[in-house]
mmCIF file of C-alpha atoms in Angstrom:
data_model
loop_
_atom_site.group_PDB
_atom_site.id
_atom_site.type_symbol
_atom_site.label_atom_id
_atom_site.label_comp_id
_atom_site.label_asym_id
_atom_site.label_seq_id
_atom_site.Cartn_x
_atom_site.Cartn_y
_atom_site.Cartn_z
ATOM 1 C CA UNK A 17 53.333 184.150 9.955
ATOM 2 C CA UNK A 18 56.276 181.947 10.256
ATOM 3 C CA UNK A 19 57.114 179.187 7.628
ATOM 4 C CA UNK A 20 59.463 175.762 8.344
ATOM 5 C CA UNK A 21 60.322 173.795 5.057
ATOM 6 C CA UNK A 22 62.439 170.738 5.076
ATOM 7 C CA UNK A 23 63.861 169.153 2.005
ATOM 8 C CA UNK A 24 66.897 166.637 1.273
ATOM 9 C CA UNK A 25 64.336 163.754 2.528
ATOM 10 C CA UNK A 26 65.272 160.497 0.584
ATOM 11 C CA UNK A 27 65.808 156.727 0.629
ATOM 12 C CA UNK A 28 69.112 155.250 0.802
ATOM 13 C CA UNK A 29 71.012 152.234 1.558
ATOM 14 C CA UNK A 30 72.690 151.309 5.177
ATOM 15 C CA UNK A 31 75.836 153.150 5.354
ATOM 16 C CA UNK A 32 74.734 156.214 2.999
ATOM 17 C CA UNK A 33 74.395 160.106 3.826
ATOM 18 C CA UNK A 34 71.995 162.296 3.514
ATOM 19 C CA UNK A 35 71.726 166.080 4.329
ATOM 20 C CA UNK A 36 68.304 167.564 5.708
ATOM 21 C CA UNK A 37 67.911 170.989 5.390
ATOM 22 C CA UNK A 38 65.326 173.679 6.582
ATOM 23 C CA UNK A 39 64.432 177.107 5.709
ATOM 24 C CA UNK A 40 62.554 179.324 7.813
ATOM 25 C CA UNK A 41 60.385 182.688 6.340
ATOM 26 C CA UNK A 42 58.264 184.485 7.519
ATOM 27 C CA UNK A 43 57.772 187.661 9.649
ATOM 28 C CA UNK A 44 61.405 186.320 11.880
ATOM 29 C CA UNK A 45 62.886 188.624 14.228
ATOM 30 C CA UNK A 46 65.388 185.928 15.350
ATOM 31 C CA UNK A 47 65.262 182.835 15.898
ATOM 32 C CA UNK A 48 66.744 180.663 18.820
ATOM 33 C CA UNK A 49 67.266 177.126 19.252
ATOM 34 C CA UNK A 50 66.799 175.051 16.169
ATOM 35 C CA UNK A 51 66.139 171.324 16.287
ATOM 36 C CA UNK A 52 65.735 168.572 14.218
ATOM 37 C CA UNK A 53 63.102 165.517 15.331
ATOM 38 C CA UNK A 54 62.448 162.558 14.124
ATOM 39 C CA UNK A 55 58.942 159.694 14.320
ATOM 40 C CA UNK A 56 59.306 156.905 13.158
ATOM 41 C CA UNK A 57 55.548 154.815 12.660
ATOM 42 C CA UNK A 58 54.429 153.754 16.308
ATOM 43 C CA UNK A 59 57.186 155.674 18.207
ATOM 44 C CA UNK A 60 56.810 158.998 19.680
ATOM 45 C CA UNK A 61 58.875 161.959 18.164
ATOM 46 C CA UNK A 62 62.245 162.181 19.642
ATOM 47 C CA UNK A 63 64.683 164.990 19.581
ATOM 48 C CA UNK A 64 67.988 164.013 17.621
ATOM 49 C CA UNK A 65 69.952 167.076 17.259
ATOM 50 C CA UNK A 66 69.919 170.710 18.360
ATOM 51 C CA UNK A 67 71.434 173.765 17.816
ATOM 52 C CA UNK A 68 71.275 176.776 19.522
ATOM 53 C CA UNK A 69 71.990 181.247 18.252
ATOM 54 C CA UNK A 70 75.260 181.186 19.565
ATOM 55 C CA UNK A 71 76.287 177.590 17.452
ATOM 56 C CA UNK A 72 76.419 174.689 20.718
ATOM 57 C CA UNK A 73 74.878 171.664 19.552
ATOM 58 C CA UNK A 74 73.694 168.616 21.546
ATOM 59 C CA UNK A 75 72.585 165.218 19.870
ATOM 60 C CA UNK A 76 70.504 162.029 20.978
ATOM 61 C CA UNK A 77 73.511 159.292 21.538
ATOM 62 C CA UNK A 78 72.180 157.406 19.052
ATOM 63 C CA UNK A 79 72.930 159.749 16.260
ATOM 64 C CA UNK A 80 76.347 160.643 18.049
ATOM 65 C CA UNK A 81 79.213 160.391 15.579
ATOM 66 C CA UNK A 82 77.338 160.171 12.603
ATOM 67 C CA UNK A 83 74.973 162.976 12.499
ATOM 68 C CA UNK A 84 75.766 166.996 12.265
ATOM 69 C CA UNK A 85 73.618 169.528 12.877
ATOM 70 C CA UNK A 86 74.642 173.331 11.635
ATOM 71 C CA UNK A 87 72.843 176.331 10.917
ATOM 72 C CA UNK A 88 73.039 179.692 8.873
ATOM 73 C CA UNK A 89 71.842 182.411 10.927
ATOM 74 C CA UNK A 90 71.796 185.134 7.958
ATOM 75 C CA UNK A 91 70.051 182.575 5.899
ATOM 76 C CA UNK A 92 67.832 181.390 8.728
ATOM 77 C CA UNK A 93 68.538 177.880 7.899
ATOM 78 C CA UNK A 94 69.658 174.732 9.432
ATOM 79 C CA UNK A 95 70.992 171.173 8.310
ATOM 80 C CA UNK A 96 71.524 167.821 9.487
ATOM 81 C CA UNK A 97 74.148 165.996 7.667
ATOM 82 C CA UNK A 98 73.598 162.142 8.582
ATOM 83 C CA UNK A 99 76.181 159.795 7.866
ATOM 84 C CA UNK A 100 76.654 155.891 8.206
ATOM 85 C CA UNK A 101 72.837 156.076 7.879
ATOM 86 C CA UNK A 102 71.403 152.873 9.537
ATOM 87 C CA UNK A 103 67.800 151.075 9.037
ATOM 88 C CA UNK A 104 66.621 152.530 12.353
ATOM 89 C CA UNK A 105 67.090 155.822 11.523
ATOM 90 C CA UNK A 106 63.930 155.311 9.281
ATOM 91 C CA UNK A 107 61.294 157.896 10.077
ATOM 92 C CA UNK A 108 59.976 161.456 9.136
ATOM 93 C CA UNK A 109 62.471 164.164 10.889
ATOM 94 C CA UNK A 110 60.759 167.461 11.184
ATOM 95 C CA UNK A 111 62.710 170.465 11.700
ATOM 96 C CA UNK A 112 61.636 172.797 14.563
ATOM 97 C CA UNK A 113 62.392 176.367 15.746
ATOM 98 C CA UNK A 114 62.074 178.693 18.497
ATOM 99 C CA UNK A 115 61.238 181.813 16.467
ATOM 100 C CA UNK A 116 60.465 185.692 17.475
ATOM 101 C CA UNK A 117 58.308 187.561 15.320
ATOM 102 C CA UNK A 118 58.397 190.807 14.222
ATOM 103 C CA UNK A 119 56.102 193.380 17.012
ATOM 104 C CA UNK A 120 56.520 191.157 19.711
ATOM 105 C CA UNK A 121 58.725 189.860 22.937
ATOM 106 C CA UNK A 122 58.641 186.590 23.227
ATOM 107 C CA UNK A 123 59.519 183.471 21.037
ATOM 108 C CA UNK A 124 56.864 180.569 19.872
ATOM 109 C CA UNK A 125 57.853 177.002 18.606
ATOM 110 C CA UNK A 126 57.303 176.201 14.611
ATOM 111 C CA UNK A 127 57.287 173.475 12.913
ATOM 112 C CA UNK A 128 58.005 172.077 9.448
ATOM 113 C CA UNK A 129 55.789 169.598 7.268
ATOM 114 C CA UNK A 130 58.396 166.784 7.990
ATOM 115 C CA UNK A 131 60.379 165.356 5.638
ATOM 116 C CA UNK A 132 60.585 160.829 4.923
ATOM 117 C CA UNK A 133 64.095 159.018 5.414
ATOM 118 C CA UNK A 134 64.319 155.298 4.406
ATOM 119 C CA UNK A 135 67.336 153.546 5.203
ATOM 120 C CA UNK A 136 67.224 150.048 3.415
ATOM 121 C CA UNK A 137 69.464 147.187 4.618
#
């Protein structure tokens, strides 16, 4: 089995940081693409950052500028710094991961619990 945990979930004013992070355990033979999401209540989940093995990220243009996604690929772990946080980045962000498991060939998505962010104005 494969195990996502985010932490670093918090409420701050406009204009604050915050740093996600996300540790993956498990039975991992290697993991690919990492990605943080985000839902906030009566939107669908939208992909804000990504990361792939090799370290080429990609980010939702909202987030552009403020937000930085990095990883740790002995540690199997991945962050998202967020800076100039604004009110409408208020929502859970749940970390994701395209993961290979020990025995096999082919890679399955996980997912984390999800993790609250409250930006106050």
């Amino acid at each position: 089995q494969v195990q996502l945990v985010e932490s670093g979930g918090h409420s701050v004013q406009a204009g604050g940081s915050l740093r996600l992070s996300c540790a993956a355990s498990g039975s991992i033979f290697d993991i690919n693409s990492m990605r943080w999401y985000r839902q906030a209540p009566g939107n669908q989940r939208e992909l804000v950052a990504a990361i792939a093995k090799g370290g080429s990220t990609s980010y939702t243009d909202s987030v552009k500028g403020r937000f930085a996604i990095s990883r740790d690929n002995a540690k199997n772990t991945v962050h998202l710094q967020m800076n100039s946080l604004k009110p409408e980045d208020t929502a859970v962000y749940y970390c994701n991961a395209e993961v290979r498991r020990y025995f096999t060939t082919w890679y399955d998505d996980y997912w984390g619990q999800g993790t609250q962010v409250t930006v106050s104005s």
